[in-house]
Structure formats: structure tokens, C-alpha cells
N, CA, C and O atoms as a DFTB+ gen file, in Angstrom:
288 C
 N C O
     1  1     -18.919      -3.364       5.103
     2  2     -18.952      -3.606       3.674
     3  2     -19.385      -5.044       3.436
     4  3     -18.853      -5.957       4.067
     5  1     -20.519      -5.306       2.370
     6  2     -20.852      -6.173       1.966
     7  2     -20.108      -7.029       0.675
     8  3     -20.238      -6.421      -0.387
     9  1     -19.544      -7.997       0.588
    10  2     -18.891      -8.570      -0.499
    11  2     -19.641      -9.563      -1.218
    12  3     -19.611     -10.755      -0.914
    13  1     -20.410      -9.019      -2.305
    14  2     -21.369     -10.435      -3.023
    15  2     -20.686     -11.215      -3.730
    16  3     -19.604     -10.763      -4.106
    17  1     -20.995     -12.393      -4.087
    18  2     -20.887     -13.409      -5.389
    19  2     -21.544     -14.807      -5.404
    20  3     -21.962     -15.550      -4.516
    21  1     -21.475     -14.883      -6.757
    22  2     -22.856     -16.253      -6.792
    23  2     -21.540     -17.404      -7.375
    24  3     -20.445     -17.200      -7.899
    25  1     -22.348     -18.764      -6.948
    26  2     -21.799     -19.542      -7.253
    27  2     -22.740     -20.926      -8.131
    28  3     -23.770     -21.478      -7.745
    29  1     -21.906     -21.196      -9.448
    30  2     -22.677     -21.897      -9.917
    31  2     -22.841     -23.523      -9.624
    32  3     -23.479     -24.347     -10.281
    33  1     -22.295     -23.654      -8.789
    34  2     -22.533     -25.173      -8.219
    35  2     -21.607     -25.321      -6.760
    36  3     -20.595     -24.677      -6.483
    37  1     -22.328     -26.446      -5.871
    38  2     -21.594     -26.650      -4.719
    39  2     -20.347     -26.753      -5.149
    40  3     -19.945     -27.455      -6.077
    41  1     -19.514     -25.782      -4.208
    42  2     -18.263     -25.945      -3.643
    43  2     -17.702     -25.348      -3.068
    44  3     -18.159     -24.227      -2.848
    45  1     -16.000     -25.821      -2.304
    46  2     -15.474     -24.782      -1.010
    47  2     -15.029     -23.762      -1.424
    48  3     -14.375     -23.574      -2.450
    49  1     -15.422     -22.910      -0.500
    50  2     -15.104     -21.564      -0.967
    51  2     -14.172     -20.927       0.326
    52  3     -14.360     -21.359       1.463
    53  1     -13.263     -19.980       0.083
    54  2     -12.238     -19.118       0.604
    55  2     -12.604     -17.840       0.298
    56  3     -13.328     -17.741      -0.693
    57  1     -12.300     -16.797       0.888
    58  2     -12.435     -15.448       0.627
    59  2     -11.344     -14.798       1.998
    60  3     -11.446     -15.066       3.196
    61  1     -10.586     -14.119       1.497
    62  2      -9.744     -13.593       2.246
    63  2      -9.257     -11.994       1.913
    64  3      -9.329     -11.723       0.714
    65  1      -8.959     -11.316       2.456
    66  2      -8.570      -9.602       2.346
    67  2      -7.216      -9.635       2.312
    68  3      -6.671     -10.418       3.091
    69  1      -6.510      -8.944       1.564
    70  2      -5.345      -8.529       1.990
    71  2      -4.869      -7.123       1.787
    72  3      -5.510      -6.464       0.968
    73  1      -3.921      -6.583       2.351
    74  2      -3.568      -5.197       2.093
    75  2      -2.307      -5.354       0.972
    76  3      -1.948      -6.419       0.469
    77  1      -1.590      -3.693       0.651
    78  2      -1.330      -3.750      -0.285
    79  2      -0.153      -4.362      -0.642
    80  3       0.226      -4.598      -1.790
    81  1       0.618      -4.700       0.775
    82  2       1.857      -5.087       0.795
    83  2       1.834      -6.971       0.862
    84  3       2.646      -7.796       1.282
    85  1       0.526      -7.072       0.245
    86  2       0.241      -8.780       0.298
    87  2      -0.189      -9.493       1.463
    88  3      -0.766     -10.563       1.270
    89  1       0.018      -9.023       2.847
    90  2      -0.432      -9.332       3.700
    91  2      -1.995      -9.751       4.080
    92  3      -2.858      -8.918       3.801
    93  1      -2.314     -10.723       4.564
    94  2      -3.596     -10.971       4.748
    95  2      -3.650     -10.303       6.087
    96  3      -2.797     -10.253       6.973
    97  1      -5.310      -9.616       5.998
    98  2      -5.920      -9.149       6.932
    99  2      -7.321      -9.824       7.587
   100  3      -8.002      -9.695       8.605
   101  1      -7.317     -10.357       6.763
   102  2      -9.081     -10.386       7.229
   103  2      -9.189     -11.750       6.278
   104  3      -8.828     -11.674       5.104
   105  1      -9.880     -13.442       7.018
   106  2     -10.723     -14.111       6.670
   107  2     -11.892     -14.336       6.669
   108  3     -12.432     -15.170       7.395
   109  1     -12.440     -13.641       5.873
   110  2     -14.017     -14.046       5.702
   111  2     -14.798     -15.112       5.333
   112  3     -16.015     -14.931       5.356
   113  1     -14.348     -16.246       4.979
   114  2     -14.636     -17.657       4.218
   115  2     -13.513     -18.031       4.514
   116  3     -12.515     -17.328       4.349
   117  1     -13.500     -19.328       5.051
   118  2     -12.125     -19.862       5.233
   119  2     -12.816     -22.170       4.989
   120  3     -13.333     -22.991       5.747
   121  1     -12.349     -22.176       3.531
   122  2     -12.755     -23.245       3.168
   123  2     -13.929     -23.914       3.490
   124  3     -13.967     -25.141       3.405
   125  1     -15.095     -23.130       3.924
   126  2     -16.271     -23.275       3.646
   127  2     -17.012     -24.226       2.711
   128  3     -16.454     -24.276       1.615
   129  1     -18.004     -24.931       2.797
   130  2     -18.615     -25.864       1.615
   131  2     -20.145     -24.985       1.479
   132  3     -20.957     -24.896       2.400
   133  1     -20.300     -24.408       0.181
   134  2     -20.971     -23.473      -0.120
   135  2     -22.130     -24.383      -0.970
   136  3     -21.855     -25.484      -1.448
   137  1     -23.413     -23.774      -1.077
   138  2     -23.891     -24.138      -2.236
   139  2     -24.359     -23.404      -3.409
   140  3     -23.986     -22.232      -3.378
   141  1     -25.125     -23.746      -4.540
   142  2     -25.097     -22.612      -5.712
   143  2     -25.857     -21.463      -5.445
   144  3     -26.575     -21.427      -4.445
   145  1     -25.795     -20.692      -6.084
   146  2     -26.785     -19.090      -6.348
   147  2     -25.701     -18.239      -5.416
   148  3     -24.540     -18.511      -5.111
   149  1     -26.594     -17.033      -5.066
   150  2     -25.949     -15.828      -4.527
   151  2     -25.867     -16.036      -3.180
   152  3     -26.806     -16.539      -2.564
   153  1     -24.597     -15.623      -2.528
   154  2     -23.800     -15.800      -1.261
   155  2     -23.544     -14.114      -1.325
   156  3     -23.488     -13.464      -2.369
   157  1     -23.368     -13.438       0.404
   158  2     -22.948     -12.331       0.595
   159  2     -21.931     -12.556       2.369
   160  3     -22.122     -13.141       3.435
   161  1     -21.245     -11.994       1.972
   162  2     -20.113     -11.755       3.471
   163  2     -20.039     -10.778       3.781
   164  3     -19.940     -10.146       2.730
   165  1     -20.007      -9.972       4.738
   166  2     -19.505      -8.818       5.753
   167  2     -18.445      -8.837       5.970
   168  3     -17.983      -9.924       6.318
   169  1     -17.324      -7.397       5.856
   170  2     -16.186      -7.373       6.205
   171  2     -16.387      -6.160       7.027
   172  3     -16.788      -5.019       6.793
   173  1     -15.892      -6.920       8.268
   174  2     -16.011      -5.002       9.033
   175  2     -14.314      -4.705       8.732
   176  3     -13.329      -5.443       8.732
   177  1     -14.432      -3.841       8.584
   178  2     -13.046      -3.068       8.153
   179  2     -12.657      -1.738       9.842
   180  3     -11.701      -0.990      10.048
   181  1     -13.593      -1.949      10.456
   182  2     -13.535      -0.721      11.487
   183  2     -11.717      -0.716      12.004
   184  3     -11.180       0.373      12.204
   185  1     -11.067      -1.780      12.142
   186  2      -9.805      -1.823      12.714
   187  2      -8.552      -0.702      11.847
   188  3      -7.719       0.002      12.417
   189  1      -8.804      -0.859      10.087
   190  2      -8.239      -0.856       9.777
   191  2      -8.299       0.931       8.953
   192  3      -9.177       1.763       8.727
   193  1      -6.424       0.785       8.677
   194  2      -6.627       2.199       7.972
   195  2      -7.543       2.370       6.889
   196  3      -8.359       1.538       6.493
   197  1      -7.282       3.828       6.326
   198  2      -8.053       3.897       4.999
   199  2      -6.790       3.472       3.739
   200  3      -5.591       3.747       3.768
   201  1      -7.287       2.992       3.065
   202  2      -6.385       2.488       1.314
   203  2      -6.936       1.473       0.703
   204  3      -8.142       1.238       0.773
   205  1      -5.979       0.670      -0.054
   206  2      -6.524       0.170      -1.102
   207  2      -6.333      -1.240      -0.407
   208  3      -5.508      -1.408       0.491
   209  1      -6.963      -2.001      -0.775
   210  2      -7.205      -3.573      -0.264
   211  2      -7.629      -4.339      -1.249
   212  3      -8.527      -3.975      -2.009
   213  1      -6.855      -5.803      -1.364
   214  2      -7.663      -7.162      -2.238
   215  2      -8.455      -7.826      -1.483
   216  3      -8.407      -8.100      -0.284
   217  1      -9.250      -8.079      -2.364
   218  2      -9.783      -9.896      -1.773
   219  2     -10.143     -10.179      -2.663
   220  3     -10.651      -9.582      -3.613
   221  1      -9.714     -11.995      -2.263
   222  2      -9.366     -13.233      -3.035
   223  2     -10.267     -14.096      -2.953
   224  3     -10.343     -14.685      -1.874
   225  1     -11.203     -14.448      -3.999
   226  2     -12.590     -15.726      -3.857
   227  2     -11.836     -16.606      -4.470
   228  3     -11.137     -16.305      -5.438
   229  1     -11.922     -18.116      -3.827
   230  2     -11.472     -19.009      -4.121
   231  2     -12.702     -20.251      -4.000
   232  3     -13.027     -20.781      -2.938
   233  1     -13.174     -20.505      -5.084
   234  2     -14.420     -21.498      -5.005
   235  2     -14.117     -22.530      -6.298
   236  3     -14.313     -22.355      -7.500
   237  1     -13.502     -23.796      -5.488
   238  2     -12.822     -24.829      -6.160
   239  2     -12.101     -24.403      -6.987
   240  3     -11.152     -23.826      -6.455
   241  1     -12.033     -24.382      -8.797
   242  2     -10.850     -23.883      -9.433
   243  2     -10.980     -22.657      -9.873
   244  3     -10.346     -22.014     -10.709
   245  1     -11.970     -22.386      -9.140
   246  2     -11.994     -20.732      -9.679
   247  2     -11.346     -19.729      -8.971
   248  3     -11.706     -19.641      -7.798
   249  1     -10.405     -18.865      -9.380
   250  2      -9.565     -17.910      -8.322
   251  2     -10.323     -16.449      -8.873
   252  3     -10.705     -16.540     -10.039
   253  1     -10.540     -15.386      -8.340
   254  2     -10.712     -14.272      -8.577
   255  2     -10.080     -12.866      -7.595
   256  3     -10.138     -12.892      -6.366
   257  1      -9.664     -12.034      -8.139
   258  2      -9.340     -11.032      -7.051
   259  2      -8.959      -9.728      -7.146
   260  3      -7.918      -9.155      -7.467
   261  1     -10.642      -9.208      -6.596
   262  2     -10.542      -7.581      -6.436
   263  2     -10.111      -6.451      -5.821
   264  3      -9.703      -6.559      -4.664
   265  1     -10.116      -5.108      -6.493
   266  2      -9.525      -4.587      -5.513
   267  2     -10.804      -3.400      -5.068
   268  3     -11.678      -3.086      -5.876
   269  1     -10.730      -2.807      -3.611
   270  2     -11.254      -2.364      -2.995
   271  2     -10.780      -0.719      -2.312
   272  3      -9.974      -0.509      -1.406
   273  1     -11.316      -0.047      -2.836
   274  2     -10.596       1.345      -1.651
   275  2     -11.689       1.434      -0.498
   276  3     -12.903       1.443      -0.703
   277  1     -10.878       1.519       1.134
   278  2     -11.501       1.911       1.946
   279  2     -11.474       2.957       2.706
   280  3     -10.566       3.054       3.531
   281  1     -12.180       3.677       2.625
   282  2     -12.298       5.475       3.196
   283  2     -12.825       5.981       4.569
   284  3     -13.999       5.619       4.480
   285  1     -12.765       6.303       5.215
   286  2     -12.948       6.431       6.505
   287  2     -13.304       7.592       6.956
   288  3     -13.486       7.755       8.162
């Protein structure tokens, strides 16, 4: 799975997975120094069960966080 998002000016960015019980699974960006426009990450998910999952973009004060079903 591909995870897009653009960013409108340099800065560090975080992106992390978690399952439903809050637990983090998966860092995909881990305080990174990004620059502007469109950015994409890969999450291989192969380890994990099928359900519902977050992830959390964190690019300077911006927090965002979606949710994801993964099916298998």
C-alpha cells in the first residue's frame, strides 16, 4: 500500500501506523526533513492481520490521522 501526501513547505515529517488498540506498528517516516509538493511511502502490511489501522502524518504543526482497512 501506497500512502500519499503533499507538503506545502520544507519540513520534518513523521508518519507512523498503528492498530486499533493504539499500538504502533509500523514507522514509515520517522522525523524525516522533507521538502514541498507530493511525497509517497510504502507500507508493506504483509506481516500483519486483516482490520482496521491508523496512520499518523506529522509535518511540523500539522497532525493528521487516517484510518485504513486492510484485507487479505
Amino acid at each position: 500500500t501506497n500512502i500519499e501526501f503533499k507538503l506545502a513547505s520544507s519540513t520534518l515529517v513523521s508518519l507512523k501506523v498503528y492498530d486499533v488498540q493504539g499500538r504502533e506498528v509500523a514507522t514509515l517516516i520517522n522525523a524525516q526533513q522533507m521538502n514541498a509538493g507530493t511525497h509517497q511511502s510504502r507500507f508493506d502490511a504483509s506481516t500483519l492481520a486483516s482490520g482496521v489501522y491508523w496512520y499518523k502524518l506529522e509535518a511540523g504543526a500539522f497532525i493528521q490521522t487516517r484510518k485504513m482497512m486492510l484485507i487479505k
